[in-house]
Amino acid sequence: MVEAPQTEEGWFALHDFRSIDWDAWRDAPERERERAIEEGKRFLRHREQVADADEGDSGLFSVLGHKADLLFVHFRPSLDDLSSIERRFEDTALAGFTERTTSYVSVTEVSGYVSDAYFEEGPEEVDAGLRRYIEGKLTPEIPDDEYVCFYPMSKRRGEEYNWYDLDFEDRADLMAGHGEVGKEYAGKIKQVIASSVGFEGHEWGVTLFGSDPTDIKDIVYEMRFDPASSRYGEFGEFYIGRRFPPADLGAYLAG
Amino acid sequence: MVEAPQTEEGWFALHDFRSIDWDAWRDAPERERERAIEEGKRFLRHREQVADADEGDSGLFSVLGHKADLLFVHFRPSLDDLSSIERRFEDTALAGFTERTTSYVSVTEVSGYVSDAYFEEGPEEVDAGLRRYIEGKLTPEIPDDEYVCFYPMSKRRGEEYNWYDLDFEDRADLMAGHGEVGKEYAGKIKQVIASSVGFEGHEWGVTLFGSDPTDIKDIVYEMRFDPASSRYGEFGEFYIGRRFPPADLGAYLAG
Amino acid sequence: MVEAPQTEEGWFALHDFRSIDWDAWRDAPERERERAIEEGKRFLRHREQVADADEGDSGLFSVLGHKADLLFVHFRPSLDDLSSIERRFEDTALAGFTERTTSYVSVTEVSGYVSDAYFEEGPEEVDAGLRRYIEGKLTPEIPDDEYVCFYPMSKRRGEEYNWYDLDFEDRADLMAGHGEVGKEYAGKIKQVIASSVGFEGHEWGVTLFGSDPTDIKDIVYEMRFDPASSRYGEFGEFYIGRRFPPADLGAYLAG
Amino acid sequence: MVEAPQTEEGWFALHDFRSIDWDAWRDAPERERERAIEEGKRFLRHREQVADADEGDSGLFSVLGHKADLLFVHFRPSLDDLSSIERRFEDTALAGFTERTTSYVSVTEVSGYVSDAYFEEGPEEVDAGLRRYIEGKLTPEIPDDEYVCFYPMSKRRGEEYNWYDLDFEDRADLMAGHGEVGKEYAGKIKQVIASSVGFEGHEWGVTLFGSDPTDIKDIVYEMRFDPASSRYGEFGEFYIGRRFPPADLGAYLAG
Amino acid sequence: MVEAPQTEEGWFALHDFRSIDWDAWRDAPERERERAIEEGKRFLRHREQVADADEGDSGLFSVLGHKADLLFVHFRPSLDDLSSIERRFEDTALAGFTERTTSYVSVTEVSGYVSDAYFEEGPEEVDAGLRRYIEGKLTPEIPDDEYVCFYPMSKRRGEEYNWYDLDFEDRADLMAGHGEVGKEYAGKIKQVIASSVGFEGHEWGVTLFGSDPTDIKDIVYEMRFDPASSRYGEFGEFYIGRRFPPADLGAYLAG
């Protein structure tokens, strides 16, 4: 049996996709709409200030197309925090105008492919820059006013190309090449990788943030030519959207 | 034709996944909510005390994400017990606030891969520890206040990697290696394996219990590198949740 | 082109899966429930007595899990008989409390794999036991108070393992080996094989009856190791349930 | 690049599958039912007389099982005719008791596999029998009181067996062998082949008519052993039903 | 790692598929229908005149079959423009009679396969004809009164045929051959290719316009024999429809 990479986990993540029941919204009396917007804003501000937990981050995004209208992204220290957030939202009048189209549960993760030393010799033995990099991966901040792309992925276990049959070194090399592509987009694209092994059918949830949606297209396209993806990547559905402040919820719903 | 393993069966299992109709819940008068909570609690306490059958176990779990809100796990001596439980629940006011999103029917099973002697020479011929181990597998207890992971799986019948074409010995070796990974998590993860051959599209339902959800992620991830999984495992959807006592049902629904 | 087997057809089969609208049932006034039960019982007794056609058989089963609550199995001499039964049921008050989750249309079939002589030389040329065996396959009776398992299947047309590319003799050998496994379960499991080629996406519907659900699991599991299944079988969803008399419909619905 | 066959197109086809909302039908007042039947009959008679276009044909079929209750088949000279028919039906009271479960858009087609000369030298250069055969394929009549089978299909583009990688001659040979099987059923089965390339996910819609449903099963089964199907065919869902005259609509709905 | 092609992006595209709730439409009072038509027309004229953004184009199409009734195609300079259009439409009374069945988000794209010089030496270094060709691809106009075909596609990453494993030159050769087929249809078919990498599960959305739907069938069929498609193309669902002016919306809905 080949060796599994060591991993360290950070915050748990909930990606909560909602579509708006526009027929109900169109027909609702002004007073009900106002209440929904108010309760939605209060819920969201509370989450964005992380008033419900010791630490974490939350953000609201509009989503293009029929797959969803809204995406709530929540990072929190525990699954229990996320479970509570789910149910708190259902308690708002805004929830009554939405339907959950899909969701994704995962936990941010750094693995031995990133740095052997960090895991073998301990965090103190690696330089401060790498430590900060890893900490940033485990406790990610959601950038303001940026486009978001989310997709689930797994590693292929084909009869010829089987990721889980490769030696650790081969996998580490492939991941290093993959990382090189990512580095070209430093400053343009921020990436959050979270494991969903044991939580979802796919193995990881990937969230990309960037101020230009063509950068998002470009990084995903370029990485697709990288053997770690071209031979070993299996992708689920993709979602594209843009962050907006809770204060703009009313304007968003007004069309 | 290669040899099928011998098997011994224990309790039948029903995994019953329900989503809550939050819109109906939000709009329901207090009195109706209270009645739903009361009837739900009574139903659940009755099941947890196994007042409906000679033996077995039942537990209630909250589930993360859109796939379900609640999971009821029931182990009982017969399929008829489970059929009756399904219908009894539908008779409660709580059921009216839920929708069944999916379910899983299976029977706990120990097979010849675990111990040839147990099957060939009889249970009396193996040591008491192994007998107790097997009995524990066939009549599993649901641990308190633990996270739960459930997923269905099958063995691959690919054109190159075909589990059902392997000799018994090769399969037994692969299962033994698989078991070694499991042993590393002894004390952290409790595993219930139940066959759904003839009952469901997938061949087994796997239920993992653990007090730390990252242990669940770790064991599933590590096992994925084991050839029994990497070459021969086919997995369905994964579900993650946490047990809670029926007494907390009202608090759960309050958000 | 390799040779297709000769076939003889018997009764057409309809497997009609229904889920119960438990919310509507819970809320319905007693009078409406009673009427639904009465009309359901009358419909079912009529079918079980085959009062609607020259010959055939019908049976009612409870089904475990979310895939369905009830399964009606009807065997009749013509597709028109089955079409009429479908619509007659929709005319009952019971139908109003059910939703059709799926169904399966097929025709019982015996093929040249069973006996070359029967097809080449004629039914009179084979011994009476074989004739009776074949007749039993074409006009199957539904046993009382037994568990039922239903699943659709097809033969694989993979790039390496392609059933439809094999010589008749190779297929006949594989089917004979498959039959050997079946014979081990004689007296325990009764099997109805019906072709759905031209009627459904899958090629056959298999219905197993047995008084012990672990026998059902065992035969399906053991057959999976047989090359006719392990290399050439493609399976759809599986359903498990138990027959009950129409007279018990009220008790069933009461939970 | 290998050569695509030449093609000639005839009528466009719409297969319109509808399920009946039996709950609404059961509960509707007699007057509404009568109006629905009347408007349905008028719509259907009008279509069967092709009063809406220069030429074509239309037919109504009952369908077995949960996939649909009714199938309307329309052949017309243009897509616009079919679009208009769709919307005209929605204007009837009958439409209010139906739900569209699926549909299929295609255009009847004859290709160079049938006759090189027809395409290379022109229709006048082939004998009158072949010309009539081709014309019959392009402007098909729907036979009275016959069973119908419909299914979509595509040609496989597998890594080993790739239809679109074969030389024209190899494809023509395979199609000729396929045609031989079809000829055995002359007089029993009438076949309409219509291309849906560019219109639907599958590449062709196949409609079979026959007075005995076991002939339908037999031809589909026998063809599955033909290499054009066994190695290169990919099939979608299958539907089975029977034609009935619009005048019997009331009787059909009465059960 | 092989080289990804360079790309230039133009307008973003939204394909918005809607089905009409014909039951609600049939039952709506005349006044409500008129209002829906009026608001729909106003919305559409506004979009077709691109009164909502600096530049772009919009068009309305009827769609055949159950997959949708209407298709709105919008090209705009930014994703934000498209998000706003989505929500503006939901604000019309017409939206209340429609349901979104699917949608597609993409961005028009020209890549290095078309012209190395354009990307390596700059737009000024290529001749004016090529510059105009590329500009036309990036800012496409929607032709009047034409049939439309839409489908999503991806390049195969099979174990044997893996597009993303090919050298740039091999891919460029395959794309050039593909382009040759397209040129045969110059004047008959207009093609819009837009990347959905990072936005959708499939990698490109293809929109074809033509005045004869059999030309659409022919180009898709002929291209399927081209190795770029036959070995490397993976296709999603296909949709076929026809453009009509907003002024005809009332006539369209009248059947």
PDB file of N, CA and C in Angstrom, chain B residues 3-12 107-120 122-123 134 137-138 163-164 168 171 175 193-197 199 203-204, chain C residues 185 188 212-225:
ATOM      1  N   GLU B   3     -14.801 -18.577  -5.518  1.00  0.00           N
ATOM      2  CA  GLU B   3     -15.620 -18.900  -4.365  1.00  0.00           C
ATOM      3  C   GLU B   3     -16.153 -17.642  -3.664  1.00  0.00           C
ATOM      4  N   ALA B   4     -17.435 -17.604  -3.404  1.00  0.00           N
ATOM      5  CA  ALA B   4     -17.991 -16.517  -2.597  1.00  0.00           C
ATOM      6  C   ALA B   4     -17.625 -16.758  -1.139  1.00  0.00           C
ATOM      7  N   PRO B   5     -17.423 -15.699  -0.352  1.00  0.00           N
ATOM      8  CA  PRO B   5     -17.122 -15.906   1.068  1.00  0.00           C
ATOM      9  C   PRO B   5     -18.369 -16.370   1.802  1.00  0.00           C
ATOM     10  N   GLN B   6     -18.161 -17.158   2.847  1.00  0.00           N
ATOM     11  CA  GLN B   6     -19.297 -17.458   3.730  1.00  0.00           C
ATOM     12  C   GLN B   6     -19.634 -16.207   4.540  1.00  0.00           C
ATOM     13  N   THR B   7     -20.892 -16.113   4.936  1.00  0.00           N
ATOM     14  CA  THR B   7     -21.300 -14.920   5.695  1.00  0.00           C
ATOM     15  C   THR B   7     -22.228 -15.318   6.841  1.00  0.00           C
ATOM     16  N   GLU B   8     -22.190 -14.492   7.874  1.00  0.00           N
ATOM     17  CA  GLU B   8     -23.204 -14.618   8.921  1.00  0.00           C
ATOM     18  C   GLU B   8     -23.853 -13.249   9.091  1.00  0.00           C
ATOM     19  N   GLU B   9     -25.176 -13.250   9.270  1.00  0.00           N
ATOM     20  CA  GLU B   9     -25.892 -11.991   9.340  1.00  0.00           C
ATOM     21  C   GLU B   9     -26.378 -11.709  10.753  1.00  0.00           C
ATOM     22  N   GLY B  10     -26.475 -10.423  11.075  1.00  0.00           N
ATOM     23  CA  GLY B  10     -27.022 -10.025  12.363  1.00  0.00           C
ATOM     24  C   GLY B  10     -28.265  -9.190  12.168  1.00  0.00           C
ATOM     25  N   TRP B  11     -28.283  -8.030  12.784  1.00  0.00           N
ATOM     26  CA  TRP B  11     -29.442  -7.156  12.696  1.00  0.00           C
ATOM     27  C   TRP B  11     -29.576  -6.515  11.314  1.00  0.00           C
ATOM     28  N   PHE B  12     -30.829  -6.267  10.945  1.00  0.00           N
ATOM     29  CA  PHE B  12     -31.112  -5.472   9.761  1.00  0.00           C
ATOM     30  C   PHE B  12     -30.987  -3.994  10.140  1.00  0.00           C
ATOM     31  N   VAL B 107     -28.138  -5.301   6.008  1.00  0.00           N
ATOM     32  CA  VAL B 107     -28.100  -6.253   7.122  1.00  0.00           C
ATOM     33  C   VAL B 107     -26.630  -6.411   7.541  1.00  0.00           C
ATOM     34  N   THR B 108     -26.404  -6.293   8.847  1.00  0.00           N
ATOM     35  CA  THR B 108     -25.017  -6.405   9.323  1.00  0.00           C
ATOM     36  C   THR B 108     -24.489  -7.793   8.970  1.00  0.00           C
ATOM     37  N   GLU B 109     -23.209  -7.838   8.681  1.00  0.00           N
ATOM     38  CA  GLU B 109     -22.659  -9.060   8.093  1.00  0.00           C
ATOM     39  C   GLU B 109     -21.208  -9.231   8.516  1.00  0.00           C
ATOM     40  N   VAL B 110     -20.842 -10.475   8.837  1.00  0.00           N
ATOM     41  CA  VAL B 110     -19.437 -10.837   8.997  1.00  0.00           C
ATOM     42  C   VAL B 110     -19.163 -11.919   7.965  1.00  0.00           C
ATOM     43  N   SER B 111     -18.016 -11.830   7.304  1.00  0.00           N
ATOM     44  CA  SER B 111     -17.763 -12.798   6.237  1.00  0.00           C
ATOM     45  C   SER B 111     -16.482 -13.580   6.482  1.00  0.00           C
ATOM     46  N   GLY B 112     -16.284 -14.595   5.692  1.00  0.00           N
ATOM     47  CA  GLY B 112     -15.145 -15.492   5.823  1.00  0.00           C
ATOM     48  C   GLY B 112     -13.798 -14.812   5.707  1.00  0.00           C
ATOM     49  N   TYR B 113     -13.781 -13.574   5.192  1.00  0.00           N
ATOM     50  CA  TYR B 113     -12.508 -12.859   5.134  1.00  0.00           C
ATOM     51  C   TYR B 113     -11.983 -12.582   6.547  1.00  0.00           C
ATOM     52  N   VAL B 114     -12.889 -12.441   7.502  1.00  0.00           N
ATOM     53  CA  VAL B 114     -12.517 -12.111   8.881  1.00  0.00           C
ATOM     54  C   VAL B 114     -11.887 -13.313   9.579  1.00  0.00           C
ATOM     55  N   SER B 115     -12.496 -14.465   9.413  1.00  0.00           N
ATOM     56  CA  SER B 115     -11.965 -15.675  10.064  1.00  0.00           C
ATOM     57  C   SER B 115     -12.484 -16.899   9.350  1.00  0.00           C
ATOM     58  N   ASP B 116     -11.577 -17.629   8.738  1.00  0.00           N
ATOM     59  CA  ASP B 116     -11.954 -18.885   8.098  1.00  0.00           C
ATOM     60  C   ASP B 116     -12.461 -19.883   9.144  1.00  0.00           C
ATOM     61  N   ALA B 117     -11.743 -19.930  10.234  1.00  0.00           N
ATOM     62  CA  ALA B 117     -12.030 -20.944  11.259  1.00  0.00           C
ATOM     63  C   ALA B 117     -13.458 -20.807  11.785  1.00  0.00           C
ATOM     64  N   TYR B 118     -13.887 -19.568  11.989  1.00  0.00           N
ATOM     65  CA  TYR B 118     -15.228 -19.309  12.532  1.00  0.00           C
ATOM     66  C   TYR B 118     -16.287 -19.987  11.677  1.00  0.00           C
ATOM     67  N   PHE B 119     -16.081 -19.941  10.359  1.00  0.00           N
ATOM     68  CA  PHE B 119     -17.069 -20.511   9.455  1.00  0.00           C
ATOM     69  C   PHE B 119     -16.818 -21.995   9.194  1.00  0.00           C
ATOM     70  N   GLU B 120     -15.528 -22.369   9.106  1.00  0.00           N
ATOM     71  CA  GLU B 120     -15.231 -23.746   8.738  1.00  0.00           C
ATOM     72  C   GLU B 120     -15.371 -24.685   9.930  1.00  0.00           C
ATOM     73  N   GLY B 122     -16.600 -23.623  13.114  1.00  0.00           N
ATOM     74  CA  GLY B 122     -17.696 -23.266  14.002  1.00  0.00           C
ATOM     75  C   GLY B 122     -17.278 -22.238  15.022  1.00  0.00           C
ATOM     76  N   PRO B 123     -18.222 -21.441  15.498  1.00  0.00           N
ATOM     77  CA  PRO B 123     -17.938 -20.351  16.434  1.00  0.00           C
ATOM     78  C   PRO B 123     -17.253 -20.823  17.709  1.00  0.00           C
ATOM     79  N   ILE B 134     -16.940 -10.579  16.603  1.00  0.00           N
ATOM     80  CA  ILE B 134     -17.937 -10.865  15.562  1.00  0.00           C
ATOM     81  C   ILE B 134     -19.333 -10.516  16.058  1.00  0.00           C
ATOM     82  N   LYS B 137     -19.963  -6.952  15.801  1.00  0.00           N
ATOM     83  CA  LYS B 137     -20.208  -6.516  14.427  1.00  0.00           C
ATOM     84  C   LYS B 137     -21.653  -6.783  13.995  1.00  0.00           C
ATOM     85  N   LEU B 138     -22.213  -7.890  14.508  1.00  0.00           N
ATOM     86  CA  LEU B 138     -23.555  -8.298  14.065  1.00  0.00           C
ATOM     87  C   LEU B 138     -24.666  -7.600  14.830  1.00  0.00           C
ATOM     88  N   TRP B 163     -13.206  -7.211  -8.879  1.00  0.00           N
ATOM     89  CA  TRP B 163     -13.173  -7.860  -7.571  1.00  0.00           C
ATOM     90  C   TRP B 163     -13.748  -9.277  -7.613  1.00  0.00           C
ATOM     91  N   TYR B 164     -14.844  -9.425  -8.331  1.00  0.00           N
ATOM     92  CA  TYR B 164     -15.588 -10.692  -8.325  1.00  0.00           C
ATOM     93  C   TYR B 164     -14.938 -11.752  -9.201  1.00  0.00           C
ATOM     94  N   PHE B 168     -10.512 -16.220  -3.887  1.00  0.00           N
ATOM     95  CA  PHE B 168     -10.833 -15.942  -2.496  1.00  0.00           C
ATOM     96  C   PHE B 168      -9.603 -15.461  -1.734  1.00  0.00           C
ATOM     97  N   ARG B 171      -8.690 -11.901  -2.476  1.00  0.00           N
ATOM     98  CA  ARG B 171      -9.641 -11.000  -1.819  1.00  0.00           C
ATOM     99  C   ARG B 171      -9.395 -10.950  -0.315  1.00  0.00           C
ATOM    100  N   MET B 175      -8.556  -7.688   1.888  1.00  0.00           N
ATOM    101  CA  MET B 175      -9.393  -7.296   3.017  1.00  0.00           C
ATOM    102  C   MET B 175      -8.565  -7.214   4.299  1.00  0.00           C
ATOM    103  N   ILE B 193     -20.448  -2.386   9.230  1.00  0.00           N
ATOM    104  CA  ILE B 193     -20.536  -2.784   7.824  1.00  0.00           C
ATOM    105  C   ILE B 193     -21.782  -3.647   7.648  1.00  0.00           C
ATOM    106  N   ALA B 194     -22.629  -3.264   6.705  1.00  0.00           N
ATOM    107  CA  ALA B 194     -23.864  -4.025   6.501  1.00  0.00           C
ATOM    108  C   ALA B 194     -24.081  -4.246   5.015  1.00  0.00           C
ATOM    109  N   SER B 195     -24.405  -5.476   4.669  1.00  0.00           N
ATOM    110  CA  SER B 195     -24.604  -5.816   3.253  1.00  0.00           C
ATOM    111  C   SER B 195     -25.962  -5.334   2.777  1.00  0.00           C
ATOM    112  N   SER B 196     -25.989  -4.755   1.575  1.00  0.00           N
ATOM    113  CA  SER B 196     -27.254  -4.366   0.957  1.00  0.00           C
ATOM    114  C   SER B 196     -27.432  -5.078  -0.379  1.00  0.00           C
ATOM    115  N   VAL B 197     -26.682  -6.157  -0.574  1.00  0.00           N
ATOM    116  CA  VAL B 197     -26.824  -6.954  -1.800  1.00  0.00           C
ATOM    117  C   VAL B 197     -28.246  -7.505  -1.862  1.00  0.00           C
ATOM    118  N   PHE B 199     -30.845  -5.649  -1.811  1.00  0.00           N
ATOM    119  CA  PHE B 199     -31.744  -4.655  -1.203  1.00  0.00           C
ATOM    120  C   PHE B 199     -31.591  -3.275  -1.853  1.00  0.00           C
ATOM    121  N   GLU B 203     -23.660  -2.276  -2.811  1.00  0.00           N
ATOM    122  CA  GLU B 203     -23.543  -3.594  -2.175  1.00  0.00           C
ATOM    123  C   GLU B 203     -23.378  -3.555  -0.653  1.00  0.00           C
ATOM    124  N   TRP B 204     -22.847  -2.470  -0.130  1.00  0.00           N
ATOM    125  CA  TRP B 204     -22.719  -2.345   1.323  1.00  0.00           C
ATOM    126  C   TRP B 204     -23.022  -0.922   1.762  1.00  0.00           C
TER     127      TRP B 204
ATOM    128  N   TYR C 185     -30.305 -22.997  -4.550  1.00  0.00           N
ATOM    129  CA  TYR C 185     -31.326 -22.311  -3.754  1.00  0.00           C
ATOM    130  C   TYR C 185     -32.724 -22.863  -4.029  1.00  0.00           C
ATOM    131  N   LYS C 188     -35.788 -22.644  -1.752  1.00  0.00           N
ATOM    132  CA  LYS C 188     -35.659 -21.438  -0.922  1.00  0.00           C
ATOM    133  C   LYS C 188     -36.026 -20.184  -1.712  1.00  0.00           C
ATOM    134  N   ASP C 212     -37.014 -16.029   3.473  1.00  0.00           N
ATOM    135  CA  ASP C 212     -35.976 -15.448   4.340  1.00  0.00           C
ATOM    136  C   ASP C 212     -35.186 -14.422   3.521  1.00  0.00           C
ATOM    137  N   PRO C 213     -35.194 -13.158   3.941  1.00  0.00           N
ATOM    138  CA  PRO C 213     -34.506 -12.142   3.125  1.00  0.00           C
ATOM    139  C   PRO C 213     -32.998 -12.361   3.035  1.00  0.00           C
ATOM    140  N   THR C 214     -32.401 -13.102   3.992  1.00  0.00           N
ATOM    141  CA  THR C 214     -30.960 -13.343   3.855  1.00  0.00           C
ATOM    142  C   THR C 214     -30.686 -14.357   2.753  1.00  0.00           C
ATOM    143  N   ASP C 215     -31.642 -15.221   2.453  1.00  0.00           N
ATOM    144  CA  ASP C 215     -31.473 -16.096   1.280  1.00  0.00           C
ATOM    145  C   ASP C 215     -31.415 -15.249  -0.003  1.00  0.00           C
ATOM    146  N   ILE C 216     -32.233 -14.216  -0.039  1.00  0.00           N
ATOM    147  CA  ILE C 216     -32.224 -13.318  -1.210  1.00  0.00           C
ATOM    148  C   ILE C 216     -30.856 -12.669  -1.336  1.00  0.00           C
ATOM    149  N   LYS C 217     -30.363 -12.119  -0.227  1.00  0.00           N
ATOM    150  CA  LYS C 217     -29.027 -11.536  -0.247  1.00  0.00           C
ATOM    151  C   LYS C 217     -27.992 -12.565  -0.689  1.00  0.00           C
ATOM    152  N   ASP C 218     -28.094 -13.770  -0.141  1.00  0.00           N
ATOM    153  CA  ASP C 218     -27.078 -14.786  -0.432  1.00  0.00           C
ATOM    154  C   ASP C 218     -27.049 -15.179  -1.907  1.00  0.00           C
ATOM    155  N   ILE C 219     -28.211 -15.388  -2.506  1.00  0.00           N
ATOM    156  CA  ILE C 219     -28.211 -15.827  -3.898  1.00  0.00           C
ATOM    157  C   ILE C 219     -27.693 -14.719  -4.817  1.00  0.00           C
ATOM    158  N   VAL C 220     -28.089 -13.475  -4.543  1.00  0.00           N
ATOM    159  CA  VAL C 220     -27.610 -12.378  -5.394  1.00  0.00           C
ATOM    160  C   VAL C 220     -26.099 -12.230  -5.233  1.00  0.00           C
ATOM    161  N   TYR C 221     -25.621 -12.366  -3.994  1.00  0.00           N
ATOM    162  CA  TYR C 221     -24.185 -12.213  -3.722  1.00  0.00           C
ATOM    163  C   TYR C 221     -23.397 -13.346  -4.388  1.00  0.00           C
ATOM    164  N   GLU C 222     -23.867 -14.560  -4.211  1.00  0.00           N
ATOM    165  CA  GLU C 222     -23.135 -15.698  -4.760  1.00  0.00           C
ATOM    166  C   GLU C 222     -23.100 -15.613  -6.288  1.00  0.00           C
ATOM    167  N   MET C 223     -24.219 -15.242  -6.873  1.00  0.00           N
ATOM    168  CA  MET C 223     -24.272 -15.133  -8.342  1.00  0.00           C
ATOM    169  C   MET C 223     -23.343 -14.039  -8.861  1.00  0.00           C
ATOM    170  N   ARG C 224     -23.094 -13.051  -8.018  1.00  0.00           N
ATOM    171  CA  ARG C 224     -22.220 -11.971  -8.477  1.00  0.00           C
ATOM    172  C   ARG C 224     -20.800 -12.462  -8.770  1.00  0.00           C
ATOM    173  N   PHE C 225     -20.425 -13.589  -8.154  1.00  0.00           N
ATOM    174  CA  PHE C 225     -19.096 -14.158  -8.406  1.00  0.00           C
ATOM    175  C   PHE C 225     -19.075 -15.043  -9.653  1.00  0.00           C
TER     176      PHE C 225
END
